[in-house]
């Protein structure tokens, strides 16, 4: 059983093939903050992958965005639908945790309606 607010290795998309499968066969939800690719994974839990463009110039900024996305997922995964592979692509560089969380939750509503 997973901890409610943990973020274990099995909750991550790690392999290129997993990312490619979601990009090729998944659905897309977007707004001004995030672009989210998602598709069902047949598991009892959702998994997260994060893609940050090199357009975000410094590694410090890229790593900060990754941390924000992971934290938003970790804090809101009990609200998100189960059994999805989710890839988040941040669209703005100076995002805050609050902005990313709100965007992810708005995507959540659209994912639930489309499921």
PDB file of N, CA and C in Angstrom:
ATOM      1  N   UNK A   1       0.842  -1.187   0.000  1.00  0.00           N
ATOM      2  CA  UNK A   1       0.000   0.000   0.000  1.00  0.00           C
ATOM      3  C   UNK A   1       0.886   1.249   0.000  1.00  0.00           C
ATOM      4  N   UNK A   2       0.489   2.231  -0.784  1.00  0.00           N
ATOM      5  CA  UNK A   2       1.268   3.461  -0.901  1.00  0.00           C
ATOM      6  C   UNK A   2       0.911   4.435   0.212  1.00  0.00           C
ATOM      7  N   UNK A   3       1.896   5.162   0.663  1.00  0.00           N
ATOM      8  CA  UNK A   3       1.623   6.228   1.611  1.00  0.00           C
ATOM      9  C   UNK A   3       0.805   7.294   0.901  1.00  0.00           C
ATOM     10  N   UNK A   4      -0.069   7.930   1.636  1.00  0.00           N
ATOM     11  CA  UNK A   4      -0.961   8.909   1.026  1.00  0.00           C
ATOM     12  C   UNK A   4      -0.196  10.049   0.361  1.00  0.00           C
ATOM     13  N   UNK A   5       0.847  10.551   1.013  1.00  0.00           N
ATOM     14  CA  UNK A   5       1.559  11.696   0.462  1.00  0.00           C
ATOM     15  C   UNK A   5       2.977  11.363   0.012  1.00  0.00           C
ATOM     16  N   UNK A   6       3.298  10.103  -0.118  1.00  0.00           N
ATOM     17  CA  UNK A   6       4.622   9.723  -0.600  1.00  0.00           C
ATOM     18  C   UNK A   6       4.688   9.827  -2.121  1.00  0.00           C
ATOM     19  N   UNK A   7       5.872   9.658  -2.657  1.00  0.00           N
ATOM     20  CA  UNK A   7       6.052   9.622  -4.110  1.00  0.00           C
ATOM     21  C   UNK A   7       7.098   8.557  -4.404  1.00  0.00           C
ATOM     22  N   UNK A   8       6.636   7.325  -4.537  1.00  0.00           N
ATOM     23  CA  UNK A   8       7.537   6.191  -4.674  1.00  0.00           C
ATOM     24  C   UNK A   8       8.018   6.032  -6.113  1.00  0.00           C
ATOM     25  N   UNK A   9       9.021   5.201  -6.286  1.00  0.00           N
ATOM     26  CA  UNK A   9       9.598   4.982  -7.608  1.00  0.00           C
ATOM     27  C   UNK A   9       8.580   4.383  -8.572  1.00  0.00           C
ATOM     28  N   UNK A  10       7.684   3.534  -8.064  1.00  0.00           N
ATOM     29  CA  UNK A  10       6.718   2.923  -8.978  1.00  0.00           C
ATOM     30  C   UNK A  10       5.643   3.911  -9.434  1.00  0.00           C
ATOM     31  N   UNK A  11       5.587   5.078  -8.832  1.00  0.00           N
ATOM     32  CA  UNK A  11       4.656   6.122  -9.262  1.00  0.00           C
ATOM     33  C   UNK A  11       5.279   7.052 -10.297  1.00  0.00           C
ATOM     34  N   UNK A  12       6.442   6.694 -10.816  1.00  0.00           N
ATOM     35  CA  UNK A  12       7.143   7.539 -11.790  1.00  0.00           C
ATOM     36  C   UNK A  12       7.202   6.852 -13.138  1.00  0.00           C
ATOM     37  N   UNK A  13       7.089   7.629 -14.185  1.00  0.00           N
ATOM     38  CA  UNK A  13       7.397   7.132 -15.523  1.00  0.00           C
ATOM     39  C   UNK A  13       8.896   7.305 -15.694  1.00  0.00           C
ATOM     40  N   UNK A  14       9.600   6.223 -15.970  1.00  0.00           N
ATOM     41  CA  UNK A  14      11.054   6.283 -16.006  1.00  0.00           C
ATOM     42  C   UNK A  14      11.643   5.948 -17.371  1.00  0.00           C
ATOM     43  N   UNK A  15      10.991   5.086 -18.118  1.00  0.00           N
ATOM     44  CA  UNK A  15      11.575   4.585 -19.357  1.00  0.00           C
ATOM     45  C   UNK A  15      11.076   5.365 -20.562  1.00  0.00           C
ATOM     46  N   UNK A  16      11.946   5.488 -21.534  1.00  0.00           N
ATOM     47  CA  UNK A  16      11.599   6.206 -22.759  1.00  0.00           C
ATOM     48  C   UNK A  16      10.369   5.591 -23.426  1.00  0.00           C
ATOM     49  N   UNK A  17      10.261   4.272 -23.409  1.00  0.00           N
ATOM     50  CA  UNK A  17       9.122   3.588 -24.030  1.00  0.00           C
ATOM     51  C   UNK A  17       7.808   3.989 -23.361  1.00  0.00           C
ATOM     52  N   UNK A  18       7.827   4.194 -22.045  1.00  0.00           N
ATOM     53  CA  UNK A  18       6.621   4.622 -21.334  1.00  0.00           C
ATOM     54  C   UNK A  18       6.221   6.032 -21.763  1.00  0.00           C
ATOM     55  N   UNK A  19       7.196   6.913 -21.877  1.00  0.00           N
ATOM     56  CA  UNK A  19       6.916   8.276 -22.334  1.00  0.00           C
ATOM     57  C   UNK A  19       6.394   8.256 -23.768  1.00  0.00           C
ATOM     58  N   UNK A  20       7.059   7.494 -24.637  1.00  0.00           N
ATOM     59  CA  UNK A  20       6.653   7.425 -26.044  1.00  0.00           C
ATOM     60  C   UNK A  20       5.229   6.905 -26.186  1.00  0.00           C
ATOM     61  N   UNK A  21       4.861   5.902 -25.376  1.00  0.00           N
ATOM     62  CA  UNK A  21       3.513   5.340 -25.439  1.00  0.00           C
ATOM     63  C   UNK A  21       2.470   6.400 -25.089  1.00  0.00           C
ATOM     64  N   UNK A  22       2.729   7.186 -24.065  1.00  0.00           N
ATOM     65  CA  UNK A  22       1.778   8.230 -23.662  1.00  0.00           C
ATOM     66  C   UNK A  22       1.719   9.331 -24.720  1.00  0.00           C
ATOM     67  N   UNK A  23       2.872   9.744 -25.248  1.00  0.00           N
ATOM     68  CA  UNK A  23       2.876  10.786 -26.278  1.00  0.00           C
ATOM     69  C   UNK A  23       2.159  10.316 -27.539  1.00  0.00           C
ATOM     70  N   UNK A  24       2.325   9.050 -27.899  1.00  0.00           N
ATOM     71  CA  UNK A  24       1.733   8.539 -29.136  1.00  0.00           C
ATOM     72  C   UNK A  24       0.239   8.255 -28.999  1.00  0.00           C
ATOM     73  N   UNK A  25      -0.168   7.642 -27.890  1.00  0.00           N
ATOM     74  CA  UNK A  25      -1.548   7.168 -27.748  1.00  0.00           C
ATOM     75  C   UNK A  25      -2.394   7.966 -26.769  1.00  0.00           C
ATOM     76  N   UNK A  26      -1.789   8.886 -26.043  1.00  0.00           N
ATOM     77  CA  UNK A  26      -2.507   9.574 -24.980  1.00  0.00           C
ATOM     78  C   UNK A  26      -3.329  10.758 -25.459  1.00  0.00           C
ATOM     79  N   UNK A  27      -4.050  11.332 -24.517  1.00  0.00           N
ATOM     80  CA  UNK A  27      -4.844  12.530 -24.769  1.00  0.00           C
ATOM     81  C   UNK A  27      -4.123  13.719 -24.154  1.00  0.00           C
ATOM     82  N   UNK A  28      -4.528  14.922 -24.572  1.00  0.00           N
ATOM     83  CA  UNK A  28      -3.842  16.140 -24.141  1.00  0.00           C
ATOM     84  C   UNK A  28      -4.838  17.108 -23.513  1.00  0.00           C
ATOM     85  N   UNK A  29      -4.416  17.709 -22.406  1.00  0.00           N
ATOM     86  CA  UNK A  29      -5.136  18.812 -21.774  1.00  0.00           C
ATOM     87  C   UNK A  29      -4.114  19.918 -21.602  1.00  0.00           C
ATOM     88  N   UNK A  30      -4.482  21.153 -21.952  1.00  0.00           N
ATOM     89  CA  UNK A  30      -3.510  22.243 -21.816  1.00  0.00           C
ATOM     90  C   UNK A  30      -4.183  23.523 -21.356  1.00  0.00           C
ATOM     91  N   UNK A  31      -3.377  24.350 -20.728  1.00  0.00           N
ATOM     92  CA  UNK A  31      -3.753  25.716 -20.383  1.00  0.00           C
ATOM     93  C   UNK A  31      -2.484  26.557 -20.456  1.00  0.00           C
ATOM     94  N   UNK A  32      -2.504  27.743 -19.880  1.00  0.00           N
ATOM     95  CA  UNK A  32      -1.342  28.625 -20.002  1.00  0.00           C
ATOM     96  C   UNK A  32      -0.174  28.194 -19.114  1.00  0.00           C
ATOM     97  N   UNK A  33      -0.424  27.353 -18.119  1.00  0.00           N
ATOM     98  CA  UNK A  33       0.611  26.958 -17.168  1.00  0.00           C
ATOM     99  C   UNK A  33       1.211  25.596 -17.507  1.00  0.00           C
ATOM    100  N   UNK A  34       0.361  24.605 -17.788  1.00  0.00           N
ATOM    101  CA  UNK A  34       0.815  23.237 -18.022  1.00  0.00           C
ATOM    102  C   UNK A  34       0.204  22.655 -19.288  1.00  0.00           C
ATOM    103  N   UNK A  35       0.930  21.733 -19.873  1.00  0.00           N
ATOM    104  CA  UNK A  35       0.398  20.860 -20.913  1.00  0.00           C
ATOM    105  C   UNK A  35       0.502  19.456 -20.334  1.00  0.00           C
ATOM    106  N   UNK A  36      -0.609  18.729 -20.315  1.00  0.00           N
ATOM    107  CA  UNK A  36      -0.643  17.412 -19.701  1.00  0.00           C
ATOM    108  C   UNK A  36      -1.046  16.368 -20.728  1.00  0.00           C
ATOM    109  N   UNK A  37      -0.188  15.378 -20.933  1.00  0.00           N
ATOM    110  CA  UNK A  37      -0.513  14.211 -21.750  1.00  0.00           C
ATOM    111  C   UNK A  37      -0.905  13.110 -20.771  1.00  0.00           C
ATOM    112  N   UNK A  38      -1.962  12.370 -21.079  1.00  0.00           N
ATOM    113  CA  UNK A  38      -2.377  11.318 -20.160  1.00  0.00           C
ATOM    114  C   UNK A  38      -3.044  10.176 -20.906  1.00  0.00           C
ATOM    115  N   UNK A  39      -2.978   9.002 -20.308  1.00  0.00           N
ATOM    116  CA  UNK A  39      -3.698   7.840 -20.825  1.00  0.00           C
ATOM    117  C   UNK A  39      -3.819   6.798 -19.716  1.00  0.00           C
ATOM    118  N   UNK A  40      -4.836   5.936 -19.799  1.00  0.00           N
ATOM    119  CA  UNK A  40      -4.978   4.871 -18.795  1.00  0.00           C
ATOM    120  C   UNK A  40      -3.784   3.921 -18.837  1.00  0.00           C
ATOM    121  N   UNK A  41      -3.404   3.406 -17.660  1.00  0.00           N
ATOM    122  CA  UNK A  41      -2.251   2.508 -17.598  1.00  0.00           C
ATOM    123  C   UNK A  41      -2.587   1.105 -17.111  1.00  0.00           C
ATOM    124  N   UNK A  42      -3.828   0.858 -16.706  1.00  0.00           N
ATOM    125  CA  UNK A  42      -4.217  -0.469 -16.254  1.00  0.00           C
ATOM    126  C   UNK A  42      -3.726  -0.830 -14.861  1.00  0.00           C
ATOM    127  N   UNK A  43      -3.169   0.115 -14.141  1.00  0.00           N
ATOM    128  CA  UNK A  43      -2.689  -0.126 -12.781  1.00  0.00           C
ATOM    129  C   UNK A  43      -3.666   0.483 -11.781  1.00  0.00           C
ATOM    130  N   UNK A  44      -3.438   0.214 -10.508  1.00  0.00           N
ATOM    131  CA  UNK A  44      -4.309   0.755  -9.466  1.00  0.00           C
ATOM    132  C   UNK A  44      -3.855   2.118  -8.974  1.00  0.00           C
ATOM    133  N   UNK A  45      -2.819   2.659  -9.575  1.00  0.00           N
ATOM    134  CA  UNK A  45      -2.285   3.948  -9.159  1.00  0.00           C
ATOM    135  C   UNK A  45      -1.838   4.708 -10.402  1.00  0.00           C
ATOM    136  N   UNK A  46      -1.733   6.010 -10.271  1.00  0.00           N
ATOM    137  CA  UNK A  46      -1.270   6.849 -11.379  1.00  0.00           C
ATOM    138  C   UNK A  46       0.237   7.019 -11.306  1.00  0.00           C
ATOM    139  N   UNK A  47       0.844   7.251 -12.472  1.00  0.00           N
ATOM    140  CA  UNK A  47       2.289   7.473 -12.541  1.00  0.00           C
ATOM    141  C   UNK A  47       2.536   8.819 -13.208  1.00  0.00           C
ATOM    142  N   UNK A  48       3.620   9.467 -12.814  1.00  0.00           N
ATOM    143  CA  UNK A  48       3.942  10.810 -13.291  1.00  0.00           C
ATOM    144  C   UNK A  48       5.264  10.822 -14.035  1.00  0.00           C
ATOM    145  N   UNK A  49       5.277  11.542 -15.148  1.00  0.00           N
ATOM    146  CA  UNK A  49       6.502  11.855 -15.868  1.00  0.00           C
ATOM    147  C   UNK A  49       6.539  13.356 -16.097  1.00  0.00           C
ATOM    148  N   UNK A  50       7.722  13.931 -16.129  1.00  0.00           N
ATOM    149  CA  UNK A  50       7.869  15.376 -16.311  1.00  0.00           C
ATOM    150  C   UNK A  50       8.854  15.619 -17.436  1.00  0.00           C
ATOM    151  N   UNK A  51       8.490  16.530 -18.334  1.00  0.00           N
ATOM    152  CA  UNK A  51       9.367  16.907 -19.440  1.00  0.00           C
ATOM    153  C   UNK A  51       9.584  18.411 -19.365  1.00  0.00           C
ATOM    154  N   UNK A  52      10.848  18.824 -19.293  1.00  0.00           N
ATOM    155  CA  UNK A  52      11.200  20.241 -19.247  1.00  0.00           C
ATOM    156  C   UNK A  52      12.066  20.547 -20.459  1.00  0.00           C
ATOM    157  N   UNK A  53      11.689  21.552 -21.208  1.00  0.00           N
ATOM    158  CA  UNK A  53      12.420  21.939 -22.410  1.00  0.00           C
ATOM    159  C   UNK A  53      13.732  22.626 -22.061  1.00  0.00           C
ATOM    160  N   UNK A  54      14.699  22.496 -22.939  1.00  0.00           N
ATOM    161  CA  UNK A  54      15.958  23.217 -22.762  1.00  0.00           C
ATOM    162  C   UNK A  54      15.778  24.713 -23.018  1.00  0.00           C
ATOM    163  N   UNK A  55      14.586  25.108 -23.439  1.00  0.00           N
ATOM    164  CA  UNK A  55      14.296  26.532 -23.561  1.00  0.00           C
ATOM    165  C   UNK A  55      14.366  27.201 -22.189  1.00  0.00           C
ATOM    166  N   UNK A  56      14.138  26.417 -21.139  1.00  0.00           N
ATOM    167  CA  UNK A  56      14.387  26.901 -19.786  1.00  0.00           C
ATOM    168  C   UNK A  56      15.900  26.825 -19.626  1.00  0.00           C
ATOM    169  N   UNK A  57      16.540  27.974 -19.656  1.00  0.00           N
ATOM    170  CA  UNK A  57      17.977  28.057 -19.884  1.00  0.00           C
ATOM    171  C   UNK A  57      18.858  27.385 -18.841  1.00  0.00           C
ATOM    172  N   UNK A  58      18.584  27.592 -17.574  1.00  0.00           N
ATOM    173  CA  UNK A  58      19.522  27.083 -16.574  1.00  0.00           C
ATOM    174  C   UNK A  58      19.016  25.782 -15.953  1.00  0.00           C
ATOM    175  N   UNK A  59      19.939  24.931 -15.581  1.00  0.00           N
ATOM    176  CA  UNK A  59      19.586  23.670 -14.929  1.00  0.00           C
ATOM    177  C   UNK A  59      18.871  23.933 -13.604  1.00  0.00           C
ATOM    178  N   UNK A  60      19.242  25.006 -12.934  1.00  0.00           N
ATOM    179  CA  UNK A  60      18.595  25.357 -11.669  1.00  0.00           C
ATOM    180  C   UNK A  60      17.105  25.591 -11.894  1.00  0.00           C
ATOM    181  N   UNK A  61      16.755  26.337 -12.929  1.00  0.00           N
ATOM    182  CA  UNK A  61      15.351  26.622 -13.231  1.00  0.00           C
ATOM    183  C   UNK A  61      14.614  25.354 -13.661  1.00  0.00           C
ATOM    184  N   UNK A  62      15.264  24.516 -14.484  1.00  0.00           N
ATOM    185  CA  UNK A  62      14.632  23.261 -14.919  1.00  0.00           C
ATOM    186  C   UNK A  62      14.361  22.349 -13.722  1.00  0.00           C
ATOM    187  N   UNK A  63      15.337  22.227 -12.840  1.00  0.00           N
ATOM    188  CA  UNK A  63      15.162  21.368 -11.667  1.00  0.00           C
ATOM    189  C   UNK A  63      14.091  21.901 -10.728  1.00  0.00           C
ATOM    190  N   UNK A  64      14.001  23.219 -10.596  1.00  0.00           N
ATOM    191  CA  UNK A  64      12.961  23.820  -9.756  1.00  0.00           C
ATOM    192  C   UNK A  64      11.580  23.499 -10.308  1.00  0.00           C
ATOM    193  N   UNK A  65      11.405  23.618 -11.631  1.00  0.00           N
ATOM    194  CA  UNK A  65      10.120  23.283 -12.244  1.00  0.00           C
ATOM    195  C   UNK A  65       9.773  21.812 -12.027  1.00  0.00           C
ATOM    196  N   UNK A  66      10.761  20.944 -12.141  1.00  0.00           N
ATOM    197  CA  UNK A  66      10.513  19.514 -11.896  1.00  0.00           C
ATOM    198  C   UNK A  66      10.072  19.282 -10.458  1.00  0.00           C
ATOM    199  N   UNK A  67      10.736  19.938  -9.517  1.00  0.00           N
ATOM    200  CA  UNK A  67      10.356  19.791  -8.107  1.00  0.00           C
ATOM    201  C   UNK A  67       8.936  20.286  -7.865  1.00  0.00           C
ATOM    202  N   UNK A  68       8.576  21.423  -8.469  1.00  0.00           N
ATOM    203  CA  UNK A  68       7.222  21.956  -8.309  1.00  0.00           C
ATOM    204  C   UNK A  68       6.183  20.989  -8.862  1.00  0.00           C
ATOM    205  N   UNK A  69       6.441  20.425 -10.029  1.00  0.00           N
ATOM    206  CA  UNK A  69       5.491  19.481 -10.639  1.00  0.00           C
ATOM    207  C   UNK A  69       5.354  18.219  -9.794  1.00  0.00           C
ATOM    208  N   UNK A  70       6.467  17.686  -9.314  1.00  0.00           N
ATOM    209  CA  UNK A  70       6.416  16.490  -8.460  1.00  0.00           C
ATOM    210  C   UNK A  70       5.641  16.772  -7.179  1.00  0.00           C
ATOM    211  N   UNK A  71       5.887  17.931  -6.584  1.00  0.00           N
ATOM    212  CA  UNK A  71       5.213  18.284  -5.335  1.00  0.00           C
ATOM    213  C   UNK A  71       3.717  18.482  -5.561  1.00  0.00           C
ATOM    214  N   UNK A  72       3.333  19.129  -6.651  1.00  0.00           N
ATOM    215  CA  UNK A  72       1.913  19.314  -6.958  1.00  0.00           C
ATOM    216  C   UNK A  72       1.233  17.958  -7.138  1.00  0.00           C
ATOM    217  N   UNK A  73       1.884  17.041  -7.843  1.00  0.00           N
ATOM    218  CA  UNK A  73       1.329  15.696  -8.023  1.00  0.00           C
ATOM    219  C   UNK A  73       1.238  14.974  -6.681  1.00  0.00           C
ATOM    220  N   UNK A  74       2.295  15.031  -5.904  1.00  0.00           N
ATOM    221  CA  UNK A  74       2.352  14.324  -4.623  1.00  0.00           C
ATOM    222  C   UNK A  74       1.255  14.797  -3.669  1.00  0.00           C
ATOM    223  N   UNK A  75       1.036  16.103  -3.611  1.00  0.00           N
ATOM    224  CA  UNK A  75       0.042  16.651  -2.689  1.00  0.00           C
ATOM    225  C   UNK A  75      -1.390  16.451  -3.169  1.00  0.00           C
ATOM    226  N   UNK A  76      -1.579  16.263  -4.476  1.00  0.00           N
ATOM    227  CA  UNK A  76      -2.932  16.166  -5.027  1.00  0.00           C
ATOM    228  C   UNK A  76      -3.263  14.802  -5.604  1.00  0.00           C
ATOM    229  N   UNK A  77      -2.391  13.806  -5.444  1.00  0.00           N
ATOM    230  CA  UNK A  77      -2.640  12.525  -6.098  1.00  0.00           C
ATOM    231  C   UNK A  77      -3.858  11.802  -5.534  1.00  0.00           C
ATOM    232  N   UNK A  78      -4.239  12.109  -4.302  1.00  0.00           N
ATOM    233  CA  UNK A  78      -5.442  11.490  -3.750  1.00  0.00           C
ATOM    234  C   UNK A  78      -6.703  12.024  -4.427  1.00  0.00           C
ATOM    235  N   UNK A  79      -6.613  13.156  -5.111  1.00  0.00           N
ATOM    236  CA  UNK A  79      -7.740  13.749  -5.827  1.00  0.00           C
ATOM    237  C   UNK A  79      -7.735  13.332  -7.297  1.00  0.00           C
ATOM    238  N   UNK A  80      -6.551  13.079  -7.841  1.00  0.00           N
ATOM    239  CA  UNK A  80      -6.421  12.729  -9.254  1.00  0.00           C
ATOM    240  C   UNK A  80      -6.993  11.344  -9.516  1.00  0.00           C
ATOM    241  N   UNK A  81      -7.483  11.107 -10.747  1.00  0.00           N
ATOM    242  CA  UNK A  81      -8.001   9.775 -11.079  1.00  0.00           C
ATOM    243  C   UNK A  81      -6.908   8.716 -10.952  1.00  0.00           C
ATOM    244  N   UNK A  82      -7.289   7.535 -10.532  1.00  0.00           N
ATOM    245  CA  UNK A  82      -6.340   6.420 -10.403  1.00  0.00           C
ATOM    246  C   UNK A  82      -6.165   5.748 -11.762  1.00  0.00           C
ATOM    247  N   UNK A  83      -5.034   5.094 -11.944  1.00  0.00           N
ATOM    248  CA  UNK A  83      -4.813   4.296 -13.142  1.00  0.00           C
ATOM    249  C   UNK A  83      -4.476   5.082 -14.390  1.00  0.00           C
ATOM    250  N   UNK A  84      -3.779   6.217 -14.236  1.00  0.00           N
ATOM    251  CA  UNK A  84      -3.383   7.012 -15.395  1.00  0.00           C
ATOM    252  C   UNK A  84      -1.868   7.174 -15.427  1.00  0.00           C
ATOM    253  N   UNK A  85      -1.323   7.223 -16.628  1.00  0.00           N
ATOM    254  CA  UNK A  85       0.041   7.694 -16.824  1.00  0.00           C
ATOM    255  C   UNK A  85      -0.077   9.154 -17.227  1.00  0.00           C
ATOM    256  N   UNK A  86       0.562  10.037 -16.491  1.00  0.00           N
ATOM    257  CA  UNK A  86       0.443  11.481 -16.698  1.00  0.00           C
ATOM    258  C   UNK A  86       1.825  12.054 -16.971  1.00  0.00           C
ATOM    259  N   UNK A  87       1.937  12.822 -18.052  1.00  0.00           N
ATOM    260  CA  UNK A  87       3.176  13.544 -18.341  1.00  0.00           C
ATOM    261  C   UNK A  87       2.855  15.028 -18.292  1.00  0.00           C
ATOM    262  N   UNK A  88       3.595  15.754 -17.473  1.00  0.00           N
ATOM    263  CA  UNK A  88       3.397  17.194 -17.316  1.00  0.00           C
ATOM    264  C   UNK A  88       4.526  17.929 -18.024  1.00  0.00           C
ATOM    265  N   UNK A  89       4.140  18.936 -18.819  1.00  0.00           N
ATOM    266  CA  UNK A  89       5.110  19.806 -19.478  1.00  0.00           C
ATOM    267  C   UNK A  89       4.799  21.240 -19.045  1.00  0.00           C
ATOM    268  N   UNK A  90       5.609  21.831 -18.163  1.00  0.00           N
ATOM    269  CA  UNK A  90       5.360  23.212 -17.734  1.00  0.00           C
ATOM    270  C   UNK A  90       5.557  24.193 -18.885  1.00  0.00           C
ATOM    271  N   UNK A  91       4.702  25.210 -18.942  1.00  0.00           N
ATOM    272  CA  UNK A  91       4.770  26.202 -20.010  1.00  0.00           C
ATOM    273  C   UNK A  91       5.340  27.534 -19.562  1.00  0.00           C
ATOM    274  N   UNK A  92       5.399  27.784 -18.257  1.00  0.00           N
ATOM    275  CA  UNK A  92       5.954  29.047 -17.773  1.00  0.00           C
ATOM    276  C   UNK A  92       7.116  28.756 -16.828  1.00  0.00           C
ATOM    277  N   UNK A  93       8.111  29.613 -16.857  1.00  0.00           N
ATOM    278  CA  UNK A  93       9.324  29.371 -16.079  1.00  0.00           C
ATOM    279  C   UNK A  93       9.221  29.825 -14.632  1.00  0.00           C
ATOM    280  N   UNK A  94       8.458  30.873 -14.377  1.00  0.00           N
ATOM    281  CA  UNK A  94       8.420  31.443 -13.026  1.00  0.00           C
ATOM    282  C   UNK A  94       7.155  31.026 -12.278  1.00  0.00           C
ATOM    283  N   UNK A  95       6.793  29.762 -12.391  1.00  0.00           N
ATOM    284  CA  UNK A  95       5.596  29.250 -11.736  1.00  0.00           C
ATOM    285  C   UNK A  95       5.833  29.082 -10.235  1.00  0.00           C
ATOM    286  N   UNK A  96       4.738  29.090  -9.492  1.00  0.00           N
ATOM    287  CA  UNK A  96       4.791  28.788  -8.064  1.00  0.00           C
ATOM    288  C   UNK A  96       4.046  27.477  -7.835  1.00  0.00           C
ATOM    289  N   UNK A  97       4.220  26.899  -6.663  1.00  0.00           N
ATOM    290  CA  UNK A  97       3.535  25.651  -6.346  1.00  0.00           C
ATOM    291  C   UNK A  97       2.027  25.832  -6.411  1.00  0.00           C
ATOM    292  N   UNK A  98       1.536  26.957  -5.935  1.00  0.00           N
ATOM    293  CA  UNK A  98       0.100  27.220  -5.949  1.00  0.00           C
ATOM    294  C   UNK A  98      -0.441  27.252  -7.380  1.00  0.00           C
ATOM    295  N   UNK A  99       0.261  27.914  -8.270  1.00  0.00           N
ATOM    296  CA  UNK A  99      -0.171  28.021  -9.667  1.00  0.00           C
ATOM    297  C   UNK A  99      -0.154  26.648 -10.338  1.00  0.00           C
ATOM    298  N   UNK A 100       0.905  25.884 -10.123  1.00  0.00           N
ATOM    299  CA  UNK A 100       1.014  24.553 -10.731  1.00  0.00           C
ATOM    300  C   UNK A 100      -0.066  23.628 -10.177  1.00  0.00           C
ATOM    301  N   UNK A 101      -0.323  23.677  -8.872  1.00  0.00           N
ATOM    302  CA  UNK A 101      -1.351  22.831  -8.261  1.00  0.00           C
ATOM    303  C   UNK A 101      -2.732  23.154  -8.804  1.00  0.00           C
ATOM    304  N   UNK A 102      -3.052  24.442  -8.906  1.00  0.00           N
ATOM    305  CA  UNK A 102      -4.361  24.835  -9.438  1.00  0.00           C
ATOM    306  C   UNK A 102      -4.523  24.386 -10.881  1.00  0.00           C
ATOM    307  N   UNK A 103      -3.478  24.519 -11.660  1.00  0.00           N
ATOM    308  CA  UNK A 103      -3.531  24.086 -13.049  1.00  0.00           C
ATOM    309  C   UNK A 103      -3.723  22.573 -13.136  1.00  0.00           C
ATOM    310  N   UNK A 104      -2.990  21.819 -12.326  1.00  0.00           N
ATOM    311  CA  UNK A 104      -3.119  20.362 -12.326  1.00  0.00           C
ATOM    312  C   UNK A 104      -4.521  19.938 -11.901  1.00  0.00           C
ATOM    313  N   UNK A 105      -5.096  20.620 -10.922  1.00  0.00           N
ATOM    314  CA  UNK A 105      -6.453  20.294 -10.486  1.00  0.00           C
ATOM    315  C   UNK A 105      -7.489  20.638 -11.551  1.00  0.00           C
ATOM    316  N   UNK A 106      -7.274  21.712 -12.304  1.00  0.00           N
ATOM    317  CA  UNK A 106      -8.208  22.019 -13.395  1.00  0.00           C
ATOM    318  C   UNK A 106      -8.087  20.971 -14.499  1.00  0.00           C
ATOM    319  N   UNK A 107      -6.872  20.484 -14.743  1.00  0.00           N
ATOM    320  CA  UNK A 107      -6.682  19.399 -15.709  1.00  0.00           C
ATOM    321  C   UNK A 107      -7.349  18.127 -15.199  1.00  0.00           C
ATOM    322  N   UNK A 108      -7.315  17.930 -13.888  1.00  0.00           N
ATOM    323  CA  UNK A 108      -7.945  16.769 -13.272  1.00  0.00           C
ATOM    324  C   UNK A 108      -9.425  16.708 -13.630  1.00  0.00           C
ATOM    325  N   UNK A 109     -10.111  17.822 -13.515  1.00  0.00           N
ATOM    326  CA  UNK A 109     -11.541  17.849 -13.842  1.00  0.00           C
ATOM    327  C   UNK A 109     -11.772  17.470 -15.300  1.00  0.00           C
ATOM    328  N   UNK A 110     -10.944  17.982 -16.183  1.00  0.00           N
ATOM    329  CA  UNK A 110     -11.102  17.680 -17.602  1.00  0.00           C
ATOM    330  C   UNK A 110     -10.743  16.225 -17.902  1.00  0.00           C
ATOM    331  N   UNK A 111      -9.771  15.663 -17.177  1.00  0.00           N
ATOM    332  CA  UNK A 111      -9.419  14.252 -17.372  1.00  0.00           C
ATOM    333  C   UNK A 111     -10.542  13.342 -16.884  1.00  0.00           C
ATOM    334  N   UNK A 112     -11.164  13.697 -15.756  1.00  0.00           N
ATOM    335  CA  UNK A 112     -12.274  12.895 -15.234  1.00  0.00           C
ATOM    336  C   UNK A 112     -13.440  12.890 -16.216  1.00  0.00           C
ATOM    337  N   UNK A 113     -13.735  14.054 -16.790  1.00  0.00           N
ATOM    338  CA  UNK A 113     -14.855  14.150 -17.726  1.00  0.00           C
ATOM    339  C   UNK A 113     -14.590  13.387 -19.013  1.00  0.00           C
ATOM    340  N   UNK A 114     -13.341  13.305 -19.427  1.00  0.00           N
ATOM    341  CA  UNK A 114     -13.002  12.639 -20.685  1.00  0.00           C
ATOM    342  C   UNK A 114     -12.799  11.143 -20.517  1.00  0.00           C
ATOM    343  N   UNK A 115     -12.633  10.681 -19.302  1.00  0.00           N
ATOM    344  CA  UNK A 115     -12.305   9.269 -19.060  1.00  0.00           C
ATOM    345  C   UNK A 115     -13.435   8.343 -19.413  1.00  0.00           C
TER     346      UNK A 115
END
